[in-house]
Coordinates of C-alpha atoms in Angstrom, one line a residue:
M343 CA -0.4 -0.2 0.0
A344 CA 1.1 3.4 -0.8
N345 CA 1.5 6.1 1.3
F346 CA 1.7 9.8 1.1
G347 CA 5.1 9.5 2.9
D348 CA 7.5 8.1 0.0
F349 CA 6.9 11.5 -1.9
Q350 CA 10.1 12.1 -0.1
L351 CA 10.9 9.2 -1.3
E352 CA 10.8 10.4 -5.2
I353 CA 12.7 13.9 -3.8
Y354 CA 15.4 11.7 -2.5
L355 CA 16.1 8.8 -5.6
R356 CA 15.8 11.9 -7.8
G357 CA 19.1 13.5 -5.4
L358 CA 20.6 10.0 -5.9
A359 CA 20.6 10.9 -9.8
G360 CA 22.1 15.0 -9.8
V361 CA 18.4 15.9 -10.0
V362 CA 17.2 18.7 -7.1
E363 CA 13.5 19.7 -6.2
S364 CA 13.3 22.6 -7.4
L365 CA 10.3 24.0 -5.9
P366 CA 10.0 25.1 -2.2
L367 CA 9.1 22.3 0.6
T368 CA 8.5 24.8 3.0
F369 CA 5.9 27.4 3.1
S370 CA 7.8 30.6 3.5
E371 CA 9.9 29.5 0.5
L372 CA 6.9 29.5 -1.1
E373 CA 5.4 33.4 -0.1
R374 CA 9.3 34.6 -0.7
R375 CA 9.5 32.9 -4.1
A376 CA 6.0 33.9 -5.0
E377 CA 6.7 37.5 -4.3
T378 CA 9.3 37.9 -7.0
A379 CA 6.3 36.1 -9.4
L380 CA 3.1 37.3 -8.8
P381 CA 2.1 40.6 -10.0
P382 CA 2.1 43.3 -7.1
G383 CA -1.2 44.0 -7.4
I384 CA -2.0 39.8 -7.2
L385 CA 0.4 39.5 -4.8
S386 CA -1.4 42.4 -2.2
Y387 CA -4.6 40.3 -2.7
V388 CA -3.7 37.0 -2.1
A389 CA -0.8 37.5 0.7
G390 CA -3.2 40.9 2.4
G391 CA -5.1 40.4 5.3
A392 CA -7.8 42.6 7.1
G393 CA -6.4 45.5 9.0
N394 CA -2.9 45.8 10.0
E395 CA -3.4 42.0 9.6
Y396 CA -3.0 40.6 13.3
T397 CA -5.5 37.6 13.0
Q398 CA -3.8 36.0 9.6
R399 CA -0.7 36.2 11.9
A400 CA -2.6 34.8 14.2
N401 CA -4.2 32.5 13.1
V402 CA -1.2 30.1 12.1
K403 CA 0.8 31.3 15.8
A404 CA -2.0 29.7 17.5
F405 CA -1.3 26.4 16.0
D406 CA 1.9 26.1 18.3
R407 CA 0.5 26.2 21.2
Y408 CA -1.1 22.7 20.7
G409 CA 1.2 20.0 20.5
L410 CA 1.4 15.9 19.3
I411 CA 2.1 14.1 22.1
P412 CA 3.9 10.8 19.7
R413 CA 3.4 7.5 20.8
M414 CA 5.6 4.5 20.9
L415 CA 5.1 0.7 19.0
V416 CA 2.7 1.6 17.9
A417 CA 3.0 0.0 14.1
A418 CA 2.2 2.4 11.7
P419 CA 3.8 1.1 7.9
D420 CA 0.7 2.1 6.5
R421 CA -0.9 4.8 7.2
D422 CA -5.1 5.4 6.0
L423 CA -6.0 9.1 5.8
S424 CA -9.3 8.3 3.7
V425 CA -12.0 10.2 5.1
E426 CA -16.1 10.7 4.2
L427 CA -17.2 13.7 3.8
C428 CA -21.2 14.0 2.5
G429 CA -21.1 10.9 1.7
L430 CA -18.3 11.4 -0.4
S431 CA -15.1 9.2 0.1
L432 CA -12.4 10.6 0.0
P433 CA -8.3 9.6 -0.6
S434 CA -7.4 12.4 2.4
P435 CA -8.6 15.8 4.4
L436 CA -7.2 17.7 1.6
M437 CA -8.6 20.1 0.1
M438 CA -7.9 23.5 -1.5
A439 CA -9.7 26.3 -0.3
P440 CA -11.5 28.5 -3.1
I441 CA -9.7 31.3 -3.7
G442 CA -11.2 34.1 -5.6
V443 CA -7.9 35.2 -7.8
I444 CA -6.5 32.0 -8.3
G445 CA -7.6 32.3 -12.3
L446 CA -5.2 35.8 -11.8
C447 CA -2.2 33.6 -10.1
A448 CA -0.8 31.2 -13.2
Q449 CA 1.2 32.8 -15.7
D450 CA -1.4 32.3 -18.0
G451 CA -4.2 33.8 -16.7
H452 CA -5.9 30.8 -16.8
G453 CA -5.2 29.2 -12.7
D454 CA -9.1 27.8 -11.8
L455 CA -8.7 24.5 -14.7
A456 CA -4.6 24.5 -13.7
T457 CA -6.4 24.0 -10.0
A458 CA -9.1 22.2 -11.1
R459 CA -6.7 19.7 -13.3
A460 CA -3.6 19.5 -10.2
A461 CA -7.3 18.1 -8.3
A462 CA -8.5 15.3 -10.8
R463 CA -3.8 14.2 -10.7
T464 CA -4.1 14.4 -7.1
G465 CA -7.6 13.4 -5.5
V466 CA -7.2 16.9 -3.6
P467 CA -11.2 18.5 -4.1
M468 CA -11.6 22.1 -5.2
I469 CA -13.8 24.4 -3.7
A470 CA -14.0 26.2 -7.2
S471 CA -15.1 30.0 -6.4
T472 CA -17.7 32.1 -7.8
L473 CA -14.7 34.3 -8.4
T474 CA -13.6 32.6 -12.0
V475 CA -11.7 33.7 -14.8
D476 CA -13.2 30.5 -16.7
P477 CA -16.9 29.3 -16.6
L478 CA -17.3 27.2 -14.1
E479 CA -19.0 23.6 -16.5
E480 CA -14.7 24.6 -18.2
V481 CA -13.7 24.5 -14.4
A482 CA -16.3 21.3 -13.7
A483 CA -14.6 19.7 -16.9
Q484 CA -11.7 19.5 -15.5
F485 CA -12.4 17.3 -12.3
G486 CA -11.7 13.8 -13.7
D487 CA -12.6 11.4 -11.5
T488 CA -12.1 14.1 -8.1
P489 CA -15.1 15.5 -7.4
G490 CA -15.9 19.6 -6.7
F491 CA -17.5 22.0 -4.5
F492 CA -18.8 25.1 -6.2
Q493 CA -18.3 28.0 -3.4
L494 CA -21.5 30.5 -3.7
Y495 CA -20.9 34.3 -2.6
T496 CA -25.0 34.9 -2.3
P497 CA -25.9 37.7 -4.3
K498 CA -28.5 40.2 -3.8
D499 CA -30.6 38.9 -6.5
H500 CA -31.4 35.5 -5.0
E501 CA -32.6 34.1 -9.0
L502 CA -29.3 35.1 -9.2
A503 CA -27.9 32.5 -7.2
E504 CA -30.8 30.1 -8.1
S505 CA -29.2 30.4 -11.7
F506 CA -25.3 29.5 -10.2
V507 CA -26.6 26.7 -7.9
S508 CA -28.1 25.0 -10.9
R509 CA -26.2 25.6 -13.0
A510 CA -23.0 24.3 -10.4
E511 CA -25.4 21.1 -10.6
A512 CA -25.3 19.9 -14.0
A513 CA -22.3 21.0 -14.5
G514 CA -21.3 18.1 -12.1
F515 CA -19.6 19.6 -8.4
K516 CA -20.9 17.6 -5.8
G517 CA -21.6 19.9 -2.7
I518 CA -22.9 23.8 -2.0
V519 CA -19.8 26.1 0.1
V520 CA -22.0 29.0 0.7
T521 CA -19.4 31.8 2.1
L522 CA -21.5 33.7 4.8
D523 CA -19.3 36.9 5.5
T524 CA -18.5 38.2 2.5
W525 CA -21.1 40.3 1.3
I526 CA -18.8 43.6 1.9
P527 CA -15.2 43.5 1.6
G528 CA -13.4 44.0 4.8
W529 CA -11.0 46.7 5.1
R530 CA -8.0 45.8 3.5
P531 CA -5.1 48.4 3.4
R532 CA -2.6 46.5 1.2
D533 CA -4.6 46.6 -1.9
L534 CA -6.5 49.9 -0.8
T535 CA -2.6 51.7 -0.7
A536 CA -3.0 50.2 -4.7
G537 CA -6.3 51.3 -5.5
N538 CA -6.3 47.5 -6.7
F539 CA -9.9 44.8 -6.4
P540 CA -9.0 42.9 -9.3
Q541 CA -13.1 42.2 -9.8
L542 CA -14.1 45.8 -10.0
R543 CA -11.7 46.4 -13.4
G544 CA -13.4 42.9 -14.5
H545 CA -10.9 40.1 -13.4
C546 CA -12.7 36.6 -13.0
L547 CA -16.0 37.5 -13.4
A548 CA -17.1 34.4 -15.9
N549 CA -19.9 33.2 -14.0
Y550 CA -21.6 36.1 -13.9
F551 CA -20.3 37.2 -17.2
T552 CA -22.3 33.5 -19.0
D553 CA -25.2 34.0 -17.0
P554 CA -27.7 34.6 -18.6
L555 CA -29.8 36.3 -15.6
F556 CA -26.7 38.9 -15.5
R557 CA -26.5 39.4 -19.2
E558 CA -30.3 40.1 -19.4
K559 CA -29.2 43.0 -16.4
L560 CA -27.4 45.6 -19.1
E561 CA -28.0 47.6 -21.7
K562 CA -24.4 46.0 -23.0
S563 CA -23.1 42.6 -23.3
P564 CA -19.9 42.5 -21.1
E565 CA -17.9 42.5 -24.6
E566 CA -19.2 45.2 -25.3
D567 CA -19.2 47.3 -22.1
P568 CA -16.7 45.4 -20.1
R569 CA -16.9 48.0 -17.8
A570 CA -20.4 48.1 -17.2
A571 CA -20.4 44.7 -16.8
A572 CA -17.5 45.4 -13.8
L573 CA -20.0 47.9 -12.0
E574 CA -22.9 46.1 -12.6
W575 CA -21.0 43.0 -10.3
A576 CA -20.5 45.1 -8.0
V577 CA -24.2 47.0 -6.9
T578 CA -25.5 42.8 -7.1
F579 CA -22.1 41.1 -5.5
G580 CA -24.1 40.3 -1.8
D581 CA -26.0 40.8 0.0
P582 CA -26.8 42.6 3.1
T583 CA -29.5 41.5 4.0
L584 CA -29.4 37.2 4.4
S585 CA -30.0 36.3 7.7
W586 CA -30.8 32.6 9.2
D587 CA -34.6 33.1 7.7
D588 CA -33.2 32.9 4.8
L589 CA -31.7 29.8 4.8
P590 CA -34.9 27.8 4.0
W591 CA -34.4 29.1 0.7
L592 CA -30.8 28.4 0.6
R593 CA -31.7 24.7 1.7
S594 CA -34.2 24.6 -1.4
L595 CA -31.5 25.2 -3.9
T596 CA -29.5 22.2 -4.3
K597 CA -30.4 18.2 -3.8
L598 CA -26.5 18.7 -3.0
P599 CA -24.3 19.0 0.4
L600 CA -24.5 22.3 1.6
L601 CA -22.4 23.8 3.7
L602 CA -22.3 27.2 5.2
K603 CA -18.6 28.4 5.1
G604 CA -17.3 31.4 8.3
I605 CA -19.3 29.6 11.1
C606 CA -17.4 29.5 14.2
H607 CA -19.8 30.4 16.9
P608 CA -21.2 26.2 18.4
E609 CA -24.9 28.7 18.8
D610 CA -24.7 29.3 14.8
V611 CA -23.8 25.6 14.0
R612 CA -26.7 24.9 16.2
R613 CA -29.0 26.9 14.2
A614 CA -27.2 25.8 10.8
I615 CA -27.4 21.9 11.3
D616 CA -31.5 23.0 12.4
G617 CA -32.2 24.2 9.5
G618 CA -30.7 21.3 7.5
V619 CA -27.0 21.4 6.0
D620 CA -24.7 18.8 5.9
G621 CA -22.0 20.5 6.5
I622 CA -20.4 23.2 9.2
Y623 CA -17.0 24.9 7.5
C624 CA -15.4 26.6 10.1
S625 CA -13.1 29.4 9.2
N626 CA -12.1 33.5 9.8
H627 CA -11.6 33.6 5.7
G628 CA -7.7 33.2 6.7
G629 CA -8.0 36.9 8.4
R630 CA -8.5 38.4 5.2
Q631 CA -12.4 40.0 5.7
A632 CA -12.1 40.2 9.9
N633 CA -9.0 41.8 11.8
G634 CA -9.0 42.1 15.5
G635 CA -11.0 37.9 15.9
V636 CA -10.2 35.0 17.9
P637 CA -8.0 32.5 15.8
A638 CA -10.2 30.1 14.0
V639 CA -7.6 26.9 14.7
D640 CA -9.3 27.8 18.7
L641 CA -12.3 27.8 18.1
L642 CA -12.3 24.8 16.2
A643 CA -13.1 21.5 19.2
G644 CA -16.3 24.2 20.1
V645 CA -18.0 23.9 16.2
V646 CA -16.8 20.1 16.0
A647 CA -18.9 19.9 19.9
A648 CA -21.6 21.7 19.0
A649 CA -21.8 20.2 14.9
G650 CA -22.1 15.7 16.6
D651 CA -22.2 13.3 14.0
T652 CA -22.3 16.4 10.9
P653 CA -18.3 17.1 9.5
V654 CA -16.5 20.2 9.7
V655 CA -14.5 21.4 7.4
F656 CA -11.7 24.1 8.7
D657 CA -9.7 26.2 6.8
S658 CA -7.7 29.4 7.9
G659 CA -4.2 29.7 9.0
V660 CA -3.5 25.8 7.4
R661 CA 0.3 26.3 6.5
G662 CA 1.8 22.6 6.9
G663 CA 1.4 19.2 7.7
E664 CA 1.5 19.9 11.2
H665 CA -1.7 22.6 10.6
I666 CA -3.8 19.6 9.0
V667 CA -2.9 16.7 11.9
K668 CA -3.6 19.5 14.5
A669 CA -6.8 20.3 13.2
L670 CA -7.9 16.8 12.7
A671 CA -7.0 16.4 16.3
L672 CA -9.3 18.8 17.2
G673 CA -11.5 17.3 15.1
A674 CA -11.9 18.2 12.1
T675 CA -13.0 16.2 9.3
A676 CA -11.0 17.5 6.7
V677 CA -9.0 20.6 6.2
A678 CA -8.6 23.1 3.1
V679 CA -5.2 25.1 2.4
G680 CA -5.3 28.4 0.9
R681 CA -2.2 30.5 0.2
P682 CA 0.1 27.5 -0.3
Y683 CA -1.6 26.5 -3.4
A684 CA -2.0 29.7 -5.1
Y685 CA 1.5 30.0 -3.8
G686 CA 2.9 26.6 -5.9
L687 CA 0.4 27.6 -8.5
A688 CA 2.5 31.8 -9.6
L689 CA 5.5 28.5 -9.6
G690 CA 5.1 26.2 -10.6
G691 CA 1.8 26.6 -12.7
E692 CA -0.5 22.4 -12.3
D693 CA 2.7 21.2 -11.6
G694 CA 2.8 24.1 -8.9
I695 CA -0.4 22.7 -6.8
V696 CA 0.1 19.4 -7.6
H697 CA 3.9 19.6 -5.2
V698 CA 2.1 22.2 -2.4
L699 CA -0.5 19.6 -1.6
R700 CA 1.8 16.1 -2.4
S701 CA 4.5 18.1 0.0
L702 CA 1.7 18.7 2.1
L703 CA 0.3 15.5 2.3
A704 CA 3.7 13.7 2.9
E705 CA 4.4 15.7 6.0
A706 CA 1.0 14.9 7.5
D707 CA 1.7 11.7 6.7
L708 CA 5.1 11.3 8.1
L709 CA 4.1 12.9 11.1
M710 CA 1.7 10.5 11.9
A711 CA 3.2 7.5 11.3
V712 CA 6.7 9.1 13.0
D713 CA 4.8 9.3 16.0
G714 CA 2.1 6.8 15.9
Y715 CA -1.0 7.6 14.2
P716 CA -1.8 5.3 12.1
T717 CA -5.3 6.5 11.3
I718 CA -7.3 10.0 11.5
G719 CA -9.1 7.8 13.7
D720 CA -6.3 7.7 16.3
L721 CA -5.9 11.8 16.1
T722 CA -8.0 13.0 18.7
P723 CA -7.8 15.8 21.2
E724 CA -6.5 12.9 23.7
A725 CA -3.3 13.1 21.3
L726 CA -2.7 17.2 21.8
M727 CA -1.5 19.5 25.1
I728 CA -1.4 22.7 25.4
T729 CA 2.0 24.4 24.8
L730 CA 1.9 28.1 25.6

């Protein structure tokens, strides 16, 4: 049986032949090299956070407070990292979080397609953003046998939301993730300083510009007047009135598994489950939307306890395999990453994403092997100690 950790053997064997790994194996090096590979406007959007970026930094640093306790003499030559999520069998708990400018992170400007192809190659599901360079149908066509999820930013026009979900179902997506914390942009000084908001420039709006309902709102087509179409997007994008009263409507949009993203409070977890959702997505948007908050990983255990048997996806601050393992020990069903794979795409395209995903999984797998946790089921809160 192959283990994800076998990736290191491939690297060492290539080294024997004089071939040294060209792509980074640590997040810090990924980030450093991506700073020169990405255009400044895209780098600020991907790397930046809200306010003074305290929450963004705290998300990462909070993982250091949790130490994994090693267990010895546990036979673990083969590890099982497979998970069940909303009726789907996945080879690992890793997912790719939605990134609204991932399309622009690729050298050819089609990063959404590259990400989808990387999902097909690795079995790591992509959660495709509403904001893509290429239409959702073309993205879904690249998934192969790997299930993909569609992330919905709920627009003011609920008929448009219904259209997006209907299109996602028809395209073959296997679940809908509704992001709740982005009906209005957070205060992002990096982008504000540069006066840079990619979507206002008409970027990453393919799902809007190809949607018949959206096109009906325009006096001229997006091809004829892209600026006017982008401004129409700006007034349509987020629904500031969306509330718990709308959850029955959201639930009615699809028979696919429905997950709510941005849930961090146990009471919100219970209300979501009472409203019929199939999964909870615990996240503070990686610190991009609101500053001064509690690190998301510190809220995960409470979310998991309130969720009971309902699966919990987690993201925010995940930078390495050890973070994946710690989130799993705190009860997450699946763990999503964002910035690491975006930087991998910037440096190496589709192959760069595959490299990053394989590296994350190898590190997580080997950590479980060395510390004596053969399966995800062995990772419980008792495997962790608060160290700081």
